[in-house]
Coordinates of C-alpha atoms and ligand atoms in Angstrom, one line a residue:
M32 CA -39.5 29.2 8.1
K33 CA -37.7 26.1 6.8
D34 CA -34.0 26.5 5.9
A35 CA -33.3 26.1 2.1
P36 CA -31.6 22.8 1.4
Q37 CA -27.8 23.3 1.2
S38 CA -26.2 23.0 -2.2
F39 CA -23.8 20.1 -3.0
A40 CA -20.8 22.5 -2.9
D41 CA -21.9 23.9 0.5
R42 CA -22.4 20.5 2.0
Y43 CA -18.9 19.4 0.8
A44 CA -17.3 22.6 2.1
E45 CA -18.9 22.3 5.5
A46 CA -18.6 18.5 6.2
G47 CA -15.7 17.6 3.9
F48 CA -17.7 14.9 2.2
V49 CA -21.0 14.2 0.4
A50 CA -22.7 10.7 0.3
P51 CA -24.4 8.9 -1.3
I52 CA -24.1 10.2 -4.9
D53 CA -25.9 8.1 -7.6
I54 CA -23.5 7.3 -10.4
L55 CA -24.3 3.9 -12.0
D56 CA -27.4 1.7 -11.9
A57 CA -27.1 -1.8 -10.4
A58 CA -26.6 -3.5 -13.8
D59 CA -23.8 -1.2 -14.9
A60 CA -22.1 -1.5 -11.5
R61 CA -22.3 -5.3 -11.8
A62 CA -20.9 -5.2 -15.4
L63 CA -17.9 -3.1 -14.2
R64 CA -17.3 -5.5 -11.4
D65 CA -17.6 -8.5 -13.7
D66 CA -15.1 -7.0 -16.1
Y67 CA -12.6 -6.4 -13.3
E68 CA -13.1 -9.9 -11.9
A69 CA -12.7 -11.5 -15.4
A70 CA -9.4 -9.7 -15.6
E71 CA -8.4 -11.0 -12.2
T72 CA -9.2 -14.5 -13.5
E73 CA -7.1 -13.9 -16.6
L74 CA -4.1 -12.9 -14.5
E75 CA -4.5 -15.7 -11.9
G76 CA -1.2 -16.7 -10.4
D77 CA 0.6 -13.6 -11.6
A78 CA 0.9 -11.6 -8.4
E79 CA 2.8 -8.7 -9.9
R80 CA 0.3 -8.0 -12.7
L81 CA -2.6 -8.6 -10.3
G82 CA -1.1 -5.9 -8.1
L83 CA -0.8 -3.5 -11.0
L84 CA -4.4 -4.2 -12.0
K85 CA -5.6 -3.3 -8.6
S86 CA -3.6 -0.1 -8.5
Y87 CA -4.3 1.0 -12.1
P88 CA -7.6 -0.5 -13.3
D89 CA -8.2 2.7 -15.3
R90 CA -5.0 2.3 -17.2
L91 CA -5.4 -1.4 -18.0
L92 CA -9.2 -1.8 -18.6
P93 CA -11.1 0.3 -21.1
S94 CA -14.2 0.0 -18.9
F95 CA -12.5 1.7 -16.0
D96 CA -11.0 4.4 -18.3
A97 CA -14.6 5.2 -19.3
I98 CA -15.7 5.3 -15.6
I99 CA -13.1 7.9 -14.5
R100 CA -14.6 10.1 -17.3
H101 CA -18.2 9.5 -16.2
P102 CA -20.2 12.8 -16.4
A103 CA -21.7 12.3 -12.9
L104 CA -18.2 11.9 -11.4
I105 CA -16.8 14.8 -13.3
A106 CA -19.8 17.0 -12.2
A107 CA -19.3 16.1 -8.6
A108 CA -15.5 16.6 -8.7
S109 CA -16.0 19.9 -10.5
E110 CA -18.1 21.2 -7.6
A111 CA -14.9 21.1 -5.5
L112 CA -12.1 21.7 -8.0
G113 CA -13.6 23.5 -11.0
P114 CA -13.6 22.5 -14.7
D115 CA -10.0 21.3 -15.2
L116 CA -9.6 17.8 -13.8
M117 CA -6.9 15.1 -13.7
V118 CA -7.3 11.6 -12.2
W119 CA -4.1 11.0 -10.1
S120 CA -5.2 7.5 -9.2
G121 CA -8.1 5.1 -9.6
A122 CA -6.9 2.3 -7.4
L123 CA -9.3 -0.4 -6.0
F124 CA -9.8 -1.1 -2.3
I125 CA -10.9 -4.7 -1.9
K126 CA -11.9 -6.5 1.3
E127 CA -12.5 -10.2 0.7
P128 CA -15.5 -12.0 2.3
Q129 CA -15.2 -12.3 6.1
S130 CA -11.9 -10.4 6.1
E131 CA -10.3 -8.7 9.0
K132 CA -8.7 -6.0 6.8
I133 CA -9.4 -2.5 7.9
V134 CA -8.4 1.1 7.0
S135 CA -7.2 3.1 10.0
W136 CA -8.1 6.7 10.7
H137 CA -6.0 8.8 8.3
Q138 CA -5.9 11.9 6.0
D139 CA -5.2 11.0 2.4
L140 CA -2.8 13.7 1.5
T141 CA -0.4 12.8 4.3
Y142 CA 2.1 10.8 2.1
W143 CA 1.3 11.5 -1.5
G144 CA 4.0 14.1 -1.9
L145 CA 1.6 16.6 -3.5
D146 CA 2.2 20.3 -2.9
D147 CA -1.3 21.5 -2.2
A148 CA -4.8 20.2 -1.2
E149 CA -6.6 20.7 -4.5
E150 CA -7.7 17.0 -4.5
T151 CA -11.0 15.1 -3.9
T152 CA -11.8 11.4 -3.9
L153 CA -14.8 9.9 -5.5
W154 CA -15.1 6.4 -4.0
L155 CA -17.3 4.3 -6.3
A156 CA -18.8 1.2 -4.8
L157 CA -18.7 -1.9 -7.1
S158 CA -20.4 -4.0 -4.4
H159 CA -22.6 -3.0 -1.5
A160 CA -20.5 -1.1 1.1
S161 CA -22.5 -1.4 4.3
E162 CA -21.5 -1.0 7.9
Q163 CA -21.3 -4.8 8.0
S164 CA -19.1 -5.1 4.9
G165 CA -16.7 -2.3 6.1
C166 CA -17.9 1.0 4.5
M167 CA -16.1 4.2 5.2
S168 CA -16.8 6.5 8.1
F169 CA -15.9 10.2 8.1
V170 CA -15.5 12.8 10.8
P171 CA -17.5 15.7 9.5
G172 CA -15.6 19.0 9.4
S173 CA -12.2 17.4 10.2
H174 CA -10.9 18.5 6.8
K175 CA -10.8 22.1 8.1
Q176 CA -7.6 21.0 10.0
R177 CA -4.4 20.8 8.0
I178 CA -2.5 17.5 8.1
V179 CA -2.2 16.2 11.7
P180 CA 0.6 13.9 12.8
H181 CA 0.4 10.3 11.6
R182 CA 2.4 7.3 12.7
D183 CA 3.3 4.2 10.6
T184 CA 2.1 0.9 12.0
F185 CA 2.8 -1.4 9.0
D186 CA 0.0 -3.5 10.5
A187 CA -0.7 -6.4 8.1
R188 CA -4.5 -5.9 8.7
N189 CA -4.4 -2.4 7.3
L190 CA -5.0 -1.9 3.6
L191 CA -3.0 1.3 3.6
S192 CA 0.6 1.0 2.3
R193 CA 2.3 2.2 5.5
G194 CA -0.5 1.2 7.8
Q195 CA -0.5 4.9 8.6
E196 CA -2.9 6.2 11.3
I197 CA -3.6 9.6 12.8
A198 CA -1.6 9.9 16.0
V199 CA -4.1 12.1 17.8
E200 CA -7.3 10.6 19.3
V201 CA -10.3 10.2 16.9
R202 CA -13.5 9.6 18.9
D203 CA -15.8 7.0 17.3
D204 CA -18.8 9.0 18.4
E205 CA -17.7 11.9 16.1
A206 CA -17.7 9.6 13.1
V207 CA -20.5 9.2 10.5
A208 CA -20.8 5.9 8.5
A209 CA -21.4 6.3 4.8
P210 CA -23.0 3.1 3.5
L211 CA -23.3 2.9 -0.3
R212 CA -25.2 0.6 -2.7
A213 CA -23.2 -0.8 -5.6
G214 CA -23.1 2.1 -8.2
Q215 CA -23.2 4.9 -5.6
A216 CA -20.2 7.0 -4.6
S217 CA -19.0 9.1 -1.8
M218 CA -16.8 12.2 -2.2
H219 CA -14.3 13.2 0.4
H220 CA -11.6 15.9 0.9
G221 CA -8.0 14.9 1.1
H222 CA -7.7 16.3 4.6
L223 CA -10.8 14.6 6.0
F224 CA -10.4 12.0 8.8
H225 CA -11.7 8.7 7.5
A226 CA -11.5 5.0 8.2
S227 CA -13.3 1.7 7.6
G228 CA -13.8 -1.6 9.5
P229 CA -13.6 -5.3 8.6
N230 CA -15.9 -7.1 6.2
R231 CA -18.3 -9.4 8.1
T232 CA -20.3 -10.4 5.0
D233 CA -19.9 -13.3 2.5
D234 CA -19.4 -11.0 -0.5
R235 CA -16.3 -9.0 -1.5
R236 CA -16.4 -5.3 -0.7
I237 CA -15.0 -3.5 -3.7
G238 CA -14.5 0.2 -4.3
A239 CA -12.6 2.3 -6.8
A240 CA -11.0 5.3 -5.1
I241 CA -10.8 7.8 -7.9
R242 CA -8.6 10.8 -7.0
F243 CA -9.2 14.0 -8.9
I244 CA -6.7 16.8 -8.8
K245 CA -6.3 20.3 -10.3
P246 CA -3.6 20.4 -13.0
A247 CA -1.8 23.1 -11.1
M248 CA -0.8 20.6 -8.4
R249 CA 2.6 19.0 -8.5
Q250 CA 4.7 16.3 -6.9
Q251 CA 7.0 18.1 -4.4
N252 CA 10.0 16.0 -5.5
G253 CA 9.4 17.0 -9.2
A254 CA 8.4 13.5 -10.3
K255 CA 5.9 13.4 -13.2
S256 CA 3.4 10.9 -12.0
L257 CA 1.1 9.3 -14.6
V258 CA -2.3 11.0 -14.6
T259 CA -5.3 11.2 -16.9
L260 CA -6.8 14.5 -18.0
V261 CA -10.5 13.8 -17.8
A262 CA -12.0 17.3 -18.2
G263 CA -10.9 20.8 -19.3
R264 CA -7.2 21.6 -20.0
D265 CA -3.7 21.2 -18.6
D266 CA -1.9 24.5 -18.8
Y267 CA 1.0 23.4 -16.5
G268 CA 2.7 20.2 -17.7
H269 CA 3.4 19.0 -14.1
F270 CA 2.5 15.4 -14.8
T271 CA 2.8 12.8 -17.5
L272 CA -0.5 12.6 -19.3
A273 CA -1.7 9.0 -20.0
D274 CA -3.4 8.1 -23.3
R275 CA -6.4 5.8 -23.2
P276 CA -5.5 2.2 -22.6
R277 CA -4.1 0.6 -25.8
G278 CA -6.4 -2.4 -25.2
R279 CA -7.4 -4.7 -22.4
L280 CA -4.5 -5.8 -20.2
H281 CA -2.1 -4.6 -22.9
P282 CA 1.6 -5.3 -22.2
E283 CA 2.7 -1.7 -23.1
D284 CA 0.1 -0.4 -20.6
F285 CA 1.5 -2.7 -17.9
A286 CA 5.0 -1.4 -18.7
L287 CA 3.8 2.2 -18.1
C288 CA 2.1 1.3 -14.9
R289 CA 5.1 -0.6 -13.7
E290 CA 7.3 2.5 -14.3
D291 CA 4.8 4.7 -12.5
A292 CA 4.4 2.4 -9.6
A293 CA 8.2 2.6 -9.0
R294 CA 8.1 6.4 -9.1
R295 CA 5.2 6.5 -6.6
H296 CA 6.7 3.9 -4.3
E297 CA 9.7 6.2 -3.9
I298 CA 7.4 9.1 -3.0
L299 CA 5.2 7.1 -0.7
F300 CA 8.1 5.6 1.3
E301 CA 10.4 8.6 1.3
G302 CA 12.2 8.8 4.6
V303 CA 11.0 5.4 5.7
T304 CA 13.6 2.9 7.0
Q305 CA 11.2 0.0 7.7
A306 CA 9.2 -1.0 4.6
Ligands
AKG618 O1 -11.8 1.5 0.9 C1 -11.7 1.9 2.1 O2 -12.2 1.3 3.0 C2 -10.8 3.1 2.4 C3 -10.5 4.0 1.2 C4 -9.8 5.2 1.6 O3 -9.3 5.4 2.6 C5 -9.8 6.3 0.6 O4 -10.4 6.1 -0.5 O5 -9.2 7.3 0.8

């Protein structure tokens, strides 16, 4: 007798990830990318605001605020976390054409200063993420371990802020690549081992890493990071709830993002002497 297909929640619980998940059609994914790239053009030469745009597209562009509330993303995140959901971050990971930038093997929750593991990432591809362009790879089942030791490399090739990598051996033959078409997403657990390679194509590889958490989570140092309540209720008040963006690239939204970035920088680099 053939086994019944596993449910989404069972696949996620067992492997620590699910991919691919259809979210947007090609035209809508393209429109979202175009909106982001138009904003990049508008901010050309302004490295500080470009950096904030990459870290907070959902706070600075109404199109990205709408995306983090997309019913298909909410449905997927709810499978892992239930009905009450906040977005803790919606930052973009971009690899330019023919870029050597990589992401080393890591577990997301290592340095975010959160007190629990009630978190999942929906990584939404805004361009094709193939093995050639540096899609993510996951080690199935590795989320069942708690956080393993990491070391900081501060390698300039690494897209991660501390160049952090897992200090124990990760065998490449244990890893599974998760290619995505533009508009598809993968979902992964905050303890899952994952990494990605360089971009050997002539197009940018762009993905929005949308981090959903349960409202009961908190920053261990008591900081009230800026988050967006995207489904259900917040009965805890552990975070600062963001309103929708005031407009497109609005100065007051930049000010809020700037303040939050300083708060998060402190959390991320706590105890680090070399930055
Ligand atoms: O974009 C990438 O290649 C890596 C992203 C990542 O590590 C994450 O979303 O947790």
